XYZ file of C-alpha atoms in Angstrom:
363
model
C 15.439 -1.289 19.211
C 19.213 -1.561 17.597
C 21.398 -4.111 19.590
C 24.928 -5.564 19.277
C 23.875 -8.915 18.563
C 20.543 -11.011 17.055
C 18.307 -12.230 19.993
C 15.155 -14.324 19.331
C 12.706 -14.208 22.202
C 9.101 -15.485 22.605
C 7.112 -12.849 20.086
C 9.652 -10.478 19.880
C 12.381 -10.211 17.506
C 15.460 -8.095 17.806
C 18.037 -7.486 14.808
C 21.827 -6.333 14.155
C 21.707 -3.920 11.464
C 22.828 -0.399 10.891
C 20.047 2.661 11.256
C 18.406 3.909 8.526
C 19.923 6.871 7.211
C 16.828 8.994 7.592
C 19.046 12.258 8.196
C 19.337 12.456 3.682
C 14.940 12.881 3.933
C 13.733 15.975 2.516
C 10.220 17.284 3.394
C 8.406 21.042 3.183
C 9.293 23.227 5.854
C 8.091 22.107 8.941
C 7.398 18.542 8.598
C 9.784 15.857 10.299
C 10.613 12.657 9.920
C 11.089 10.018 12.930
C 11.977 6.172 13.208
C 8.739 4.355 14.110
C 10.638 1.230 14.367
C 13.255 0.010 12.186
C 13.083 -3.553 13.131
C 10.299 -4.548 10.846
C 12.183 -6.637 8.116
C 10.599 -6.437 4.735
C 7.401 -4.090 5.857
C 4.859 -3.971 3.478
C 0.761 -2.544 4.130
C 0.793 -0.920 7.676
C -3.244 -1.123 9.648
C -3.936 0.053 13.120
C -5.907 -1.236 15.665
C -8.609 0.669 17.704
C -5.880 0.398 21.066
C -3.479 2.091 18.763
C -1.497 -1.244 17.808
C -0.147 -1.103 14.190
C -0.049 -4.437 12.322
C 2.083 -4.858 9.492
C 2.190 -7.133 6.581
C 5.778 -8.159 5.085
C 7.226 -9.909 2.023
C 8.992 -12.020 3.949
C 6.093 -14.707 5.388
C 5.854 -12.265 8.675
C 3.136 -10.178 10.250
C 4.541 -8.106 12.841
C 2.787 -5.975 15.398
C 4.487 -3.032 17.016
C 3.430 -0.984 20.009
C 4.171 2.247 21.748
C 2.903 1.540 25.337
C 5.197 4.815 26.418
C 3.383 7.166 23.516
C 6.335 8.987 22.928
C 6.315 8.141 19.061
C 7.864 5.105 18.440
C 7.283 1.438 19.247
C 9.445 -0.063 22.018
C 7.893 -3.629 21.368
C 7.855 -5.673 17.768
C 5.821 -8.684 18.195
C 6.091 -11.677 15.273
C 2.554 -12.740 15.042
C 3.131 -14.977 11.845
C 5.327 -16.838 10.608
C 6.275 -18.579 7.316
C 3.120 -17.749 5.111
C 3.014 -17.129 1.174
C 4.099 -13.173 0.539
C 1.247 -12.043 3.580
C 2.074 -8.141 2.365
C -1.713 -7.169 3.326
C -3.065 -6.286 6.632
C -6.457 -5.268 7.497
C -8.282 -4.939 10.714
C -11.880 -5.624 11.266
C -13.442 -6.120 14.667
C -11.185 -7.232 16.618
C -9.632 -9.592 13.913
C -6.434 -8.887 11.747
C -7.169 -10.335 8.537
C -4.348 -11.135 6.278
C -3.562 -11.897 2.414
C -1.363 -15.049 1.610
C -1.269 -14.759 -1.921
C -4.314 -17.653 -2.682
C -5.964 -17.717 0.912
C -7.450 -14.875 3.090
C -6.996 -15.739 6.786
C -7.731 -14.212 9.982
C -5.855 -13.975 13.224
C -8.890 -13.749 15.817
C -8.886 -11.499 18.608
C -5.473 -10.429 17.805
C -5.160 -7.609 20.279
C -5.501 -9.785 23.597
C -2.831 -12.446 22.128
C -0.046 -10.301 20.555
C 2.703 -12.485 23.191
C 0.296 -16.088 21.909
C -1.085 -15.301 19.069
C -3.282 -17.567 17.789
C -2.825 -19.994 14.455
C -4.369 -18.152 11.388
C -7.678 -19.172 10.737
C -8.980 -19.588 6.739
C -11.343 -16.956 5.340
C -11.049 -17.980 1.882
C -8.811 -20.059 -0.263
C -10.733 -19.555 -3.592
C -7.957 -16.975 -5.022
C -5.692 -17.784 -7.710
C -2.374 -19.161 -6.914
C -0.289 -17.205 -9.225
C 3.085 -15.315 -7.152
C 3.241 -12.584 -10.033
C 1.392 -9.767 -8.865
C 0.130 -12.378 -6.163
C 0.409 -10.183 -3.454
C -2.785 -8.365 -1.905
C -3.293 -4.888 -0.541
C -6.662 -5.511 2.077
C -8.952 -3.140 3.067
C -12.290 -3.218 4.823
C -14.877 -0.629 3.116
C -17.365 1.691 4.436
C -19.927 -0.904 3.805
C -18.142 -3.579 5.907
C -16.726 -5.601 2.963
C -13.340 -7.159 2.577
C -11.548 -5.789 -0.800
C -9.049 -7.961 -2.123
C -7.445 -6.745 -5.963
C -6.270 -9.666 -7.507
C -3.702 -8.375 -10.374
C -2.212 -9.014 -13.943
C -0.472 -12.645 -13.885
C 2.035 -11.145 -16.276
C 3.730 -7.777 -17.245
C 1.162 -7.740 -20.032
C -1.692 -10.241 -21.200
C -5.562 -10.604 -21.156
C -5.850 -12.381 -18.559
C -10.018 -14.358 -17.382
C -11.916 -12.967 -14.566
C -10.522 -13.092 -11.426
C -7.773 -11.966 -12.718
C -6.666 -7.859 -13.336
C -9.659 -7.110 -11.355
C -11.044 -5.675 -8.065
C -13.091 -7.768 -5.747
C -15.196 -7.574 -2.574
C -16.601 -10.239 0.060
C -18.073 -10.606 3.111
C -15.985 -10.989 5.790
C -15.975 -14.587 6.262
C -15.004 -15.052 2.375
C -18.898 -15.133 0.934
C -20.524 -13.615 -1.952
C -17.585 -12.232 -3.833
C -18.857 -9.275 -6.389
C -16.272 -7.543 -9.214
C -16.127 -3.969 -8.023
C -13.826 -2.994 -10.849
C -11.639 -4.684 -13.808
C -9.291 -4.014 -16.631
C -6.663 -3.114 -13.390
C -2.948 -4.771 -13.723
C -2.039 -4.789 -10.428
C -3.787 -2.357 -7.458
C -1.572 -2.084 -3.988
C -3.101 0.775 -2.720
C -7.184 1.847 -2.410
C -9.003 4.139 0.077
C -12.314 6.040 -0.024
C -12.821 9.455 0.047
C -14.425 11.126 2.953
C -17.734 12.628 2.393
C -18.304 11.509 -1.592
C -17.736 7.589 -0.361
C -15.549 7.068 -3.465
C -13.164 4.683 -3.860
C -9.860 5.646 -5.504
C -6.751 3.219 -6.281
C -3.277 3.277 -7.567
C -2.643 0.848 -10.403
C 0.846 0.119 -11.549
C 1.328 0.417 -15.401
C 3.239 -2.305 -18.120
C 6.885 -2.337 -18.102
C 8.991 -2.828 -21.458
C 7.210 0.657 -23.436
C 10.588 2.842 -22.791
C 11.503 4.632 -19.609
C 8.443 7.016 -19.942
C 5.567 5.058 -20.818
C 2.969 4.202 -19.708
C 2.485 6.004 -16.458
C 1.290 4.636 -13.265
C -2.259 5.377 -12.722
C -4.645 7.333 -9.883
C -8.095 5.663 -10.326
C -11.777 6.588 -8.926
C -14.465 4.228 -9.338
C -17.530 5.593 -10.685
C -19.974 2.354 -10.971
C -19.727 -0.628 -10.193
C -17.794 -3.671 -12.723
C -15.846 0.018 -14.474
C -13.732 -1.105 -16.886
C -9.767 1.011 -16.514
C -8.418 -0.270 -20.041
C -5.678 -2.999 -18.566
C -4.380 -4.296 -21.039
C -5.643 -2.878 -24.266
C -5.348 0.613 -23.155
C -2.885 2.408 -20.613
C -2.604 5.629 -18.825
C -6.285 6.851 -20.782
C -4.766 7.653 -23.736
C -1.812 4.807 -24.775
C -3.137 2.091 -27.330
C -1.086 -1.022 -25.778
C 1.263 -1.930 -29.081
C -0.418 -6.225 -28.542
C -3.248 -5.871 -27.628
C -4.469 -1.820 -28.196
C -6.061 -2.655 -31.708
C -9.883 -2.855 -31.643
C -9.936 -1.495 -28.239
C -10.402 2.454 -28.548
C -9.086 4.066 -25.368
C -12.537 6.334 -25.093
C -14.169 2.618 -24.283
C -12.703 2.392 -21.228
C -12.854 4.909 -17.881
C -9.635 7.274 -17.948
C -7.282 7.822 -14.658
C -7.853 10.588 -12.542
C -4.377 11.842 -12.513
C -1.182 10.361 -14.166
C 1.358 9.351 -11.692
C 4.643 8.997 -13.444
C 6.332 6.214 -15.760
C 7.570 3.091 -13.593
C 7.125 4.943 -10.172
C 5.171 1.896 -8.747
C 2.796 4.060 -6.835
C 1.172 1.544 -3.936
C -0.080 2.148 -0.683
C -2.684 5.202 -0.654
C -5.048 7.128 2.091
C -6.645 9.994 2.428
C -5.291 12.573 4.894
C -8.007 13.073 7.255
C -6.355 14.663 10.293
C -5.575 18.427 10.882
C -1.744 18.075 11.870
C -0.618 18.961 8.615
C -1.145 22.782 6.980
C -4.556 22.916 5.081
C -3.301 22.425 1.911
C -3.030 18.775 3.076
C -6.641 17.962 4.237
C -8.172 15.937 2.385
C -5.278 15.112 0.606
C -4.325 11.219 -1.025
C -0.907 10.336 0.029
C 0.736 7.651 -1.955
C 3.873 5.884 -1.227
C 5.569 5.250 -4.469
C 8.040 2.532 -4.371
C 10.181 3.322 -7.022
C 11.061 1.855 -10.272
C 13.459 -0.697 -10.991
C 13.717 -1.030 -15.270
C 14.186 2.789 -16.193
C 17.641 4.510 -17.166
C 17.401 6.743 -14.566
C 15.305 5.822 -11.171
C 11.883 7.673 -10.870
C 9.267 7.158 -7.845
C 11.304 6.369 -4.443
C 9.342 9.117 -2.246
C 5.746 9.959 -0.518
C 3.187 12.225 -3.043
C 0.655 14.117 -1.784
C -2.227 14.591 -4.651
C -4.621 17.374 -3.525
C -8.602 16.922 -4.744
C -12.036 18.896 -4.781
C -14.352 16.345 -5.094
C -13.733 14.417 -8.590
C -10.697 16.898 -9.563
C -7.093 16.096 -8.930
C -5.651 19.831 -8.279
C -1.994 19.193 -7.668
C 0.439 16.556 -7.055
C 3.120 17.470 -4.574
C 6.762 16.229 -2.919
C 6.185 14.944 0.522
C 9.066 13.091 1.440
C 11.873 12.787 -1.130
C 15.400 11.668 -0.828
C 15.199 7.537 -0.542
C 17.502 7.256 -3.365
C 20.334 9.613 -4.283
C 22.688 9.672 -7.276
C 21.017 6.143 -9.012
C 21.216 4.605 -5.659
C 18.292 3.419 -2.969
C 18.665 2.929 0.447
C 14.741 3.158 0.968
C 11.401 2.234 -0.839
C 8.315 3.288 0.625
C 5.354 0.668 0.263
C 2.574 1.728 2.320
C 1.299 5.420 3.946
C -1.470 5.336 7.480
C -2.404 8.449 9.108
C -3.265 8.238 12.854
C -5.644 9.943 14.861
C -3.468 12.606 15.856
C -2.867 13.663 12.432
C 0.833 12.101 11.802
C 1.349 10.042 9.279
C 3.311 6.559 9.215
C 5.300 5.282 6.579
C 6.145 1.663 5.805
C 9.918 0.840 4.124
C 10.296 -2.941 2.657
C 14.088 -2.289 1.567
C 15.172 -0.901 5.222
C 13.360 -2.859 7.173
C 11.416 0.356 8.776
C 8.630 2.521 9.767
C 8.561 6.013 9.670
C 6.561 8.912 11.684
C 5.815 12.356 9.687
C 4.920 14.908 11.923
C 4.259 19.034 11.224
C 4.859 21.723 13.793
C 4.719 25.413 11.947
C 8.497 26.636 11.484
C 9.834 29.571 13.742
C-alpha cells in the first residue's frame, strides 16, 4: 500500500513512508514474517471481526480497519473509521459492534462491519472512567462471560492511588454494573483467558526509577475475584517497594506467575490456540513486549512465547527478536492476535505496521 505521494480519500488513507525493515527479524526455524499492512500509523490493540476484518486501535485518535478481500495475507484496503478521539489504543469486538477505549469514555461504533466506507459516529457506552492521560490508555476485551474488561492503571510511576484506580474492572456491555475483578495492578495492556481452565491471565508493567533491573514486568493469573497483585507496596512477588513496601509484607499479596524482565513493557497477550505452529506452541501465551525506554541498555523490543500446564509457567521463549539492534529501535511491538488459521498478527506503534507470523516445517 506504499505510494509516491500522500493521498486522502473517503475512508481510506494512503501514506509516503519507507518499508519497514522486516528483513533484520529473527524467528525459530521455520516461522516467517510478512507485512500485514504497514499503513496503520501508530497501531496499538489489534481485534478481528467474525468476516475476518481486523480493527485496530492507535495512539494517534484513529481506529483503522484493514481488510484482505483477495486472502492472500495482507490487507489491500485500510479504512479510517475514527477520527480525533482521546488515545483510543483499545479495540474490542462484540456482536457486531467495535467497542473502543478513549481514555475516560467507552464508546461503540454500531454495526461496524456493514459501514467500514460510512462509518457511523461513536456512540457512548460509558463516560464514568477517570480522566487521567498517564496510564490512561485501555486494553478491551470481551470475556467468556460476555463482559466488557476495561484495566484502569497507576496515575503515576508509583503512588497509592483510590479505587478505580490500579485496578481491573468489568461491565456489562452497555457500561452497567461495573464489579473490581482484580487490584493492586499499575498498569495492565494485555489480558486473555486460558482455554479449558477459564482463567484469566494479564501482563502488568512494573515501577520505573529502581535501577535497570528492578522490578520486573509481571505475568499475572487471577485466582478469585477482587485478588490483590501488591501494586504499589510490593513488586515482582518478592520486592518491598523502597515508599511504600513497609507494613506491607509481600506474602499478603498474590505473587506473578512468571517474571517477565526489568522495563520490557510486556502488553498485548493471547493464548495460541491454533495448530499452525509446532506443538510446543499450543497453548502457548504470546506477549508482545514493547520495549523499555529508561534502562542503560534496551531490554524487551520482541514477541515471547511463555509455555503453561495448567497453573505452571514451563518456559519463556524468543519468538520474534530483532526490532532493535545495537541500542537502536526501528520497531515496538504493542499487541499479538492469532487467527483462525493458526498465524499470528502482530501490531507495531513505532512503524506504523502489522505483521503476519506464519510456520511451514523447514526442508
Amino acid at each position: 500500500m506504499r505510494t509516491l505521494f500522500g493521498l486522502f480519500l473517503g475512508a481510506l488513507v494512503f501514506t509516503a513512508h519507507a518499508a519497514p525493515p522486516i528483513q533484520r527479524l529473527s524467528l525459530p526455524p521455520g516461522f516467517h514474517i510478512a507485512v500485514y499492512s504497514d499503513d496503520v500509523p501508530g497501531a496499538r490493540e489489534l481485534a478481528r471481526g467474525p468476516d475476518g476484518t481486523i480493527y485496530v486501535g492507535s495512539n494517534n485518535g484513529r481506529v483503522y480497519a484493514l481488510t484482505d478481500r483477495n486472502h492472500d495475507g495482507r490487507a489491500d484496503t485500510v479504512h479510517v473509521l475514527a477520527r480525533g478521539l482521546r488515545n483510543p489504543i483499545g479495540v474490542a469486538f462484540h456482536h457486531g459492534d467495535l467497542y473502543v477505549s478513549a481514555v475516560d469514555r467507552i464508546v461503540a461504533l454500531r454495526d461496524i462491519a456493514d459501514h467500514l466506507d460510512d462509518p457511523p459516529k461513536p456512540q457512548l457506552v460509558t463516560d464514568r472512567l477517570p480522566d487521567k492521560s498517564h496510564h490512561g490508555g485501555k486494553f478491551l476485551a470481551f470475556g467468556p462471560d460476555g463482559k466488557l474488561y476495561v484495566p484502569v492503571g497507576a496515575p503515576c510511576n508509583i503512588c497509592a492511588p483510590p479505587l478505580p484506580f490500579a485496578a481491573l474492572w468489568r461491565m456489562n456491555p452497555d457500561g452497567s454494573h461495573r464489579e473490581l475483578v482484580a487490584r493492586g495492578i499499575r498498569n495492565t495492556v494485555g489480558f486473555d483467558w486460558q482455554p479449558g481452565s477459564g482463567k484469566l491471565w494479564f501482563t502488568d508493567n512494573g515501577r520505573d526509577m529502581m535501577g535497570d533491573d528492578l522490578p520486573s514486568d509481571e505475568l499475572n493469573r487471577v485466582d478469585r475475584l477482587g485478588e490483590h497483585f501488591g501494586y504499589p507496596y510490593c513488586h515482582q512477588g518478592d520486592t518491598p517497594d523502597p515508599e511504600y513496601g513497609k507494613g506491607h509484607p509481600c506474602k499478603d499479596y498474590a505473587p506473578p506467575a512468571a517474571k517477565l524482565g526489568a522495563h520490557v513493557a510486556a502488553l498485548g497477550m493471547r493464548f495460541y490456540t491454533g495448530t499452525m505452529f509446532p506443538a510446543r506452541f499450543h497453548g502457548a501465551i504470546l506477549i508482545a513486549e514493547h520495549g523499555s525506554w529508561n534502562r542503560t541498555k534496551k531490554s524487551g523490543y520482541r514477541v515471547m512465547a511463555v509455555r503453561v500446564k495448567g497453573n505452571r509457567v514451563l518456559q519463556q521463549v524468543p519468538l520474534v527478536t530483532g526490532f532493535q539492534q545495537n541500542e537502536r529501535a526501528w520497531g515496538r511491538p504493542v499487541d499479538v492476535l492469532p487467527l483462525p488459521d493458526g498465524s499470528v498478527l502482530v501490531s507495531d506503534d513505532l512503524a506504523g505496521a502489522v505483521y503476519r507470523v506464519t510456520y511451514s516445517p523447514p526442508h
